[in-house]
Coordinates of C-alpha atoms and ligand atoms in Angstrom, one line a residue:
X1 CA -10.5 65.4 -6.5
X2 CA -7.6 66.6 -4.7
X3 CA -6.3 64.0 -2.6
X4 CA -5.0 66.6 -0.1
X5 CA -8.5 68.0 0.3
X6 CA -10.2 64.3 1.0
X7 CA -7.7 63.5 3.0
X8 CA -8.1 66.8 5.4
X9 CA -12.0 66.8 4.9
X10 CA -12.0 62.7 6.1
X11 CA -10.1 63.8 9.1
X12 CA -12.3 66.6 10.2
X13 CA -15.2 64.7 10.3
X14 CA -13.7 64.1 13.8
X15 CA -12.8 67.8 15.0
X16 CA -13.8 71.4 14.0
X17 CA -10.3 72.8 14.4
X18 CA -9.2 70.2 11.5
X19 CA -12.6 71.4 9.5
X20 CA -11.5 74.8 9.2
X21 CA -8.1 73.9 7.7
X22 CA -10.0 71.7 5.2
X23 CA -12.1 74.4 3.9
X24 CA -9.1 76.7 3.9
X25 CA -7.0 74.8 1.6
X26 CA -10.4 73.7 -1.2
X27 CA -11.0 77.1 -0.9
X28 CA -7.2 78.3 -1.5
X29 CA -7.2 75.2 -4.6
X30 CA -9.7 76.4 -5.8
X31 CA -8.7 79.6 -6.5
X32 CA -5.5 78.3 -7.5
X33 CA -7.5 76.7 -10.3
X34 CA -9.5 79.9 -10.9
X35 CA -6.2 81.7 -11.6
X36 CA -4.8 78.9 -13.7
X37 CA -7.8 79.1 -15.9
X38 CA -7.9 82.3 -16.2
X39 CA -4.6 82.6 -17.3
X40 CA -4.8 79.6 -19.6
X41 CA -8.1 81.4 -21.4
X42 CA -6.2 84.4 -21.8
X43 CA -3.2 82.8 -22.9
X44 CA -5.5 81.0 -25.7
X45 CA -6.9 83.5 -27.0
X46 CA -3.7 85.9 -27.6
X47 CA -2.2 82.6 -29.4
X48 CA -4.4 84.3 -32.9
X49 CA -3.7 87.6 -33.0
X50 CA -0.6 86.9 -32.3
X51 CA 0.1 84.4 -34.9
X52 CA -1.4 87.0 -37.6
X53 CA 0.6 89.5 -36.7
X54 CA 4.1 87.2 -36.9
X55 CA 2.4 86.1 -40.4
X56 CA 2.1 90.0 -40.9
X57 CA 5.6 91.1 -40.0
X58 CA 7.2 88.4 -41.9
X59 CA 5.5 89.7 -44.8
X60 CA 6.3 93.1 -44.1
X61 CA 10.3 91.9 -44.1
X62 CA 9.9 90.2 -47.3
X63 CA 8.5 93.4 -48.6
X64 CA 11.2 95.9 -47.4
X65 CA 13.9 93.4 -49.2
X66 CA 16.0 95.7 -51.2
X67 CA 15.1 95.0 -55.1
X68 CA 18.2 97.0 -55.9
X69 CA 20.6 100.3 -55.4
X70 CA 17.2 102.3 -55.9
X71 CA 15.6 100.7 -53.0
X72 CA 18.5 101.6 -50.6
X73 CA 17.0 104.7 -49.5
X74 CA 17.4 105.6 -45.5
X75 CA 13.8 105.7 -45.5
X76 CA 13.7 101.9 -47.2
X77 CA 16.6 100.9 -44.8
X78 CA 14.8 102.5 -41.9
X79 CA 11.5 100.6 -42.6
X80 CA 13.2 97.5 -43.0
X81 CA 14.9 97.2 -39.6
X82 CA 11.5 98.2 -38.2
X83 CA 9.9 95.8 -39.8
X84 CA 12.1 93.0 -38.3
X85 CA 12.1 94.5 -35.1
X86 CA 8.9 93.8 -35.0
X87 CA 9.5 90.2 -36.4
X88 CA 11.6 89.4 -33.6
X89 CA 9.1 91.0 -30.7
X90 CA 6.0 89.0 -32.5
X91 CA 8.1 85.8 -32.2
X92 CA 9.3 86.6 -29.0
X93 CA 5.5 87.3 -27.7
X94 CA 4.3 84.4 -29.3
X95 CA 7.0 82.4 -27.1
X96 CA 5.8 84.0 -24.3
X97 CA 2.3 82.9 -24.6
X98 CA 3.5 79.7 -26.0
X99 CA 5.2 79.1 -22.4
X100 CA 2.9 80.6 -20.0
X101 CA 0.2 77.9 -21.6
X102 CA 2.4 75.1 -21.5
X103 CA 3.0 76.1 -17.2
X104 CA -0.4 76.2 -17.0
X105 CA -1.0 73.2 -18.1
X106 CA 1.4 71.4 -16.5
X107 CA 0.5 73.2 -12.7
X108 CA -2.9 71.3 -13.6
X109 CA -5.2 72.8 -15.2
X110 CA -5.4 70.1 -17.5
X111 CA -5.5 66.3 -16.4
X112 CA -1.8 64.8 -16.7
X113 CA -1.4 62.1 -19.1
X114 CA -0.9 58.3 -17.4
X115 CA 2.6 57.8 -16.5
X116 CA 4.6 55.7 -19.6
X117 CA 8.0 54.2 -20.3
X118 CA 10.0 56.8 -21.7
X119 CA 13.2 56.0 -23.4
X120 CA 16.3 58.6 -22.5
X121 CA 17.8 57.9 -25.9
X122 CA 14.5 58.5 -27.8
X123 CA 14.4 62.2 -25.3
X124 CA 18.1 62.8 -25.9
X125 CA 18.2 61.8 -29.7
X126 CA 14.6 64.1 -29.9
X127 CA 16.6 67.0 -28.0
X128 CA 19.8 67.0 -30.2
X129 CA 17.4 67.0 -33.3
X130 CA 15.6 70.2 -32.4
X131 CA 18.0 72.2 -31.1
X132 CA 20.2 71.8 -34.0
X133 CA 19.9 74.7 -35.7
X134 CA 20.5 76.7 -32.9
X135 CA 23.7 74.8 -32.3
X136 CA 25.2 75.7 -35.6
X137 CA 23.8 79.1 -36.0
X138 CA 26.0 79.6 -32.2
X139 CA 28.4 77.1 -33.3
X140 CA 28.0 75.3 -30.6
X141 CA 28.6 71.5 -30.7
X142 CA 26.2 69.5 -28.3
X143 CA 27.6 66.2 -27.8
X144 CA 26.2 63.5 -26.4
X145 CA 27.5 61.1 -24.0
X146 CA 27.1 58.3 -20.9
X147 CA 24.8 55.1 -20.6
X148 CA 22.5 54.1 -23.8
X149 CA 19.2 52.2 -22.5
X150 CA 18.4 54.2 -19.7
X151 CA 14.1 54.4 -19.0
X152 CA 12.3 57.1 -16.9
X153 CA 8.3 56.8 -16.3
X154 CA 5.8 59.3 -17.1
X155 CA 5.4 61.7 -20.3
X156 CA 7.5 61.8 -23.2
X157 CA 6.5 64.8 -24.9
X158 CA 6.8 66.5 -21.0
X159 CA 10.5 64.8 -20.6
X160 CA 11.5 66.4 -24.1
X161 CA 10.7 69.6 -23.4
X162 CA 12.5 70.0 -20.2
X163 CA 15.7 68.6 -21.2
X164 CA 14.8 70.4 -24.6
X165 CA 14.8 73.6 -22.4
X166 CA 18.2 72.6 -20.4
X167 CA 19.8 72.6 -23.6
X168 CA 18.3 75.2 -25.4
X169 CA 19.8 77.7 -22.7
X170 CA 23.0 75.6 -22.6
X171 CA 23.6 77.0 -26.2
X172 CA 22.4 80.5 -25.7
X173 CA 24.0 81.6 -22.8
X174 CA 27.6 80.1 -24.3
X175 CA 30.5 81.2 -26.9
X176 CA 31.4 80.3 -30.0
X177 CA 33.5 77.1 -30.2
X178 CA 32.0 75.6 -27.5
X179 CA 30.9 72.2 -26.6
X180 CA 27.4 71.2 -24.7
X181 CA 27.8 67.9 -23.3
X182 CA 24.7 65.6 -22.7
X183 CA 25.1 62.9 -20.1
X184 CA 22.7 60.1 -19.4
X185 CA 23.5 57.6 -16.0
X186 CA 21.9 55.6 -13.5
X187 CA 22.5 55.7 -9.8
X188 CA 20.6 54.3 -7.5
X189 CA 17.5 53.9 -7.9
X190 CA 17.3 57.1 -10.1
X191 CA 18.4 57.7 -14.0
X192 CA 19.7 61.5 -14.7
X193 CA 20.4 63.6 -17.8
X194 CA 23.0 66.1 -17.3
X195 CA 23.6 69.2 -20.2
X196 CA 27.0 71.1 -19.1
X197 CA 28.2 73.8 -20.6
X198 CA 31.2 75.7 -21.2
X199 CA 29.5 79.2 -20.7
X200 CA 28.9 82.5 -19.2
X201 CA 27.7 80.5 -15.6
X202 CA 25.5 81.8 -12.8
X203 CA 26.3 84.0 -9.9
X204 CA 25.9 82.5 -6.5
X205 CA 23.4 85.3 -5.7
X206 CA 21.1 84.4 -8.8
X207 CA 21.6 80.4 -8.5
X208 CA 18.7 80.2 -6.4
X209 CA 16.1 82.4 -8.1
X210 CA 16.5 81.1 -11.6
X211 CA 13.7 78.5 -11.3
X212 CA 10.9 81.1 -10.3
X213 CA 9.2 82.5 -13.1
X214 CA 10.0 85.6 -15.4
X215 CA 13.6 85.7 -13.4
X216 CA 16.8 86.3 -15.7
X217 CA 19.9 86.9 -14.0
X218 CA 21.9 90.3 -14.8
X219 CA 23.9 89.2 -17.2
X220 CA 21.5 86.6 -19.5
X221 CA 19.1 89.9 -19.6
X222 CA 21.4 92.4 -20.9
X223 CA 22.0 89.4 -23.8
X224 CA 19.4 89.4 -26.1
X225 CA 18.4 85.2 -26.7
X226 CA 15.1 86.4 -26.8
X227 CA 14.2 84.5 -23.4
X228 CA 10.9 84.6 -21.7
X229 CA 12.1 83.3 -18.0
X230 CA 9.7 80.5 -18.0
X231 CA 11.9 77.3 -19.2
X232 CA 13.4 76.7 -16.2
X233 CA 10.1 77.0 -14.4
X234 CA 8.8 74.7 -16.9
X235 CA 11.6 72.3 -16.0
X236 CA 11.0 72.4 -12.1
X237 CA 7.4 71.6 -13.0
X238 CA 8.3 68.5 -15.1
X239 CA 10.8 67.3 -12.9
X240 CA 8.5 67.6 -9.8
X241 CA 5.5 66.0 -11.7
X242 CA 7.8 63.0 -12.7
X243 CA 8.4 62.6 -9.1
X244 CA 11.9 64.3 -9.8
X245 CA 14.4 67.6 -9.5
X246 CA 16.2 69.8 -11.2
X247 CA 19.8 70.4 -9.8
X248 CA 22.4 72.9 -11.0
X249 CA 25.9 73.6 -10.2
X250 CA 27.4 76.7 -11.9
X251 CA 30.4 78.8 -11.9
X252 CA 30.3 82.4 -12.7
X253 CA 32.9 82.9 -16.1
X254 CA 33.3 79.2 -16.1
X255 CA 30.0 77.4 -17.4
X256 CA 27.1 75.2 -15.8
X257 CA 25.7 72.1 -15.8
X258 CA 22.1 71.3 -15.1
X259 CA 21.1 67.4 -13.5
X260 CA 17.7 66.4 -14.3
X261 CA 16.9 63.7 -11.7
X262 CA 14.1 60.9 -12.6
X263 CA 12.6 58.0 -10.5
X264 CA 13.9 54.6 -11.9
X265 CA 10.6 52.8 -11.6
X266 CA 6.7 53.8 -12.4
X267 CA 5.4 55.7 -10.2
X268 CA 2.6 54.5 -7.2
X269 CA -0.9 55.3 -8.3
X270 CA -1.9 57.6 -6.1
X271 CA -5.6 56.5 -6.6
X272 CA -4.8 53.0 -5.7
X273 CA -2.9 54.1 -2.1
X274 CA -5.9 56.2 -1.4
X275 CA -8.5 53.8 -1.5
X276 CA -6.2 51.1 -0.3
X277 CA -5.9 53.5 2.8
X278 CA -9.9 53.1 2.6
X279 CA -9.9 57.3 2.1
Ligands
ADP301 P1 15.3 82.4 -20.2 O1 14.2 82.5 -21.1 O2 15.7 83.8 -19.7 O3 16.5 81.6 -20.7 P2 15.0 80.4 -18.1 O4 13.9 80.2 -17.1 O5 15.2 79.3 -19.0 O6 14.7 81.7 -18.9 O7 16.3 80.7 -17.3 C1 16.3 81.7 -16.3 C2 17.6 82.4 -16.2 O8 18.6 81.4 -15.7 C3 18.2 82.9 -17.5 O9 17.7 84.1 -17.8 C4 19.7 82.9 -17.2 O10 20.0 84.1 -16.4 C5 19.9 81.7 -16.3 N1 20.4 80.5 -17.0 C6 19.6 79.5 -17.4 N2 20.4 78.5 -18.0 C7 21.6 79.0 -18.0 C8 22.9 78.5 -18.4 N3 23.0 77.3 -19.0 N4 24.0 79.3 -18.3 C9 23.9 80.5 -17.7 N5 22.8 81.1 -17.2 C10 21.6 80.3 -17.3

């Protein structure tokens, strides 16, 4: 049950004007959820079709592989460039859906796994190993730096993919010869991961819109990295459902660096404070 929507509901047991807000917001939840689900069903269900058809188009590459001088005819060329064209669109769909699920889930409609000690080194070390081929085939070097030890609270698998993401863009929207530097400290009574990079940066203008989804500034979209505009969407989610933010700071022509900002300690349980506050 949405606490928001006891809470309200308990209160307007007293007053009508309250009762009308209450059934306003269940009624605007639940067609938050509608949507959600509705775009989590759809989402499922292109996940086949679109997995044959990557299975399909790499086939049809292998196919078109030139067996020899014979093969090179304009026609053989021709059909081979189409054929990984539409390689690279069927992988870059199958991303798409890929992300729109995982938003979906994390805006709720599935249950969130029970806050758990995460370790930052297992996330970084995690991080550095999957984006690894993307480093070297950009040769960028991602290097990782700062406090060793460091613990946030909630999901693992949720923690890797946001600072997964952060780096992941780190390396395609930067030069060759570059470094991506991954920081981990402690203030407060907050732990952060930082990923800076030494690349193309962010227009004022565009800083604050890159967080909504399907938004790519100018210059990311006339780069082809085969984006979707969702990671950093997914990020804001993560962050907020750790209790935490995303910050950036970015110069245009002269790089960026993205803080992800975590709570120090577990988390309340929320259930606990609402029936403690007898609601
Ligand atoms: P995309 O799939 O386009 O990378 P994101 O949501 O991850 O989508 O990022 C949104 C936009 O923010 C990108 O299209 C790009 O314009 C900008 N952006 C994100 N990270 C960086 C970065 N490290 N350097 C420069 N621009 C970035």
């Amino acid at each position: 049950v949405n606490p928001l929507g006891v809470h309200l509901r308990a209160m307007g047991l007293g007053g009508g004007y309250v009762s009308i807000e209450a059934a306003d917001v269940t009624e605007s939840h639940r067609l938050a959820r509608v949507r959600r689900d509705f775009v989590a069903n759809v989402s499922h269900e292109l996940k086949t079709p679109i997995g044959a058809l990557q299975l399909l188009a790499e086939a049809l590459v292998d196919a078109t592989e030139p067996a020899g001088e014979a093969d090179l005819s304009e026609d053989m060329v021709a059909a081979r460039r189409f054929a990984e064209r539409i390689q690279h669109e069927s992988t870059r769909l199958g991303r798409l859906v890929q992300e729109l699920l995982e938003l979906t889930r994390l805006q709720g409609a599935e249950p969130q796994p029970p806050p758990e000690p995460v370790s930052l080194d297992w996330v970084i070390a995690e991080v550095v190993d999957r984006t690894r081929t993307a480093a070297s085939a950009r040769r960028v070097e991602v290097v990782v730096d700062g406090a060793r030890g460091l613990t946030a609270y909630g999901s693992d698998t949720q923690l890797a993919t946001a600072v997964a993401n952060l780096v992941e863009n780190a390396i395609n929207y930067s030069g060759e010869d570059t470094t991506v530097r991954v920081t981990a400290r402690s203030t407060d009574d907050h732990v952060e991961v930082a990923v800076a990079d030494q690349g193309i940066g962010i227009a004022p203008n565009e800083v604050d819109r890159i967080f909504e989804r399907f938004y790519r500034a100018d210059r990311a979209r006339s780069r082809s990295t085969g984006g979707t505009g969702l990671g950093l969407a997914i990020v804001k989610h993560i962050a907020g459902n750790h209790g935490g933010r995303v910050d950036v700071s970015s110069t245009l022509g002269g790089g960026s660096t993205f803080t992800l900002r975590l709570p120090a300690s577990p988390p309340d349980d929320l259930e606990a404070t609402l029936s403690s506050a007898g609601i």
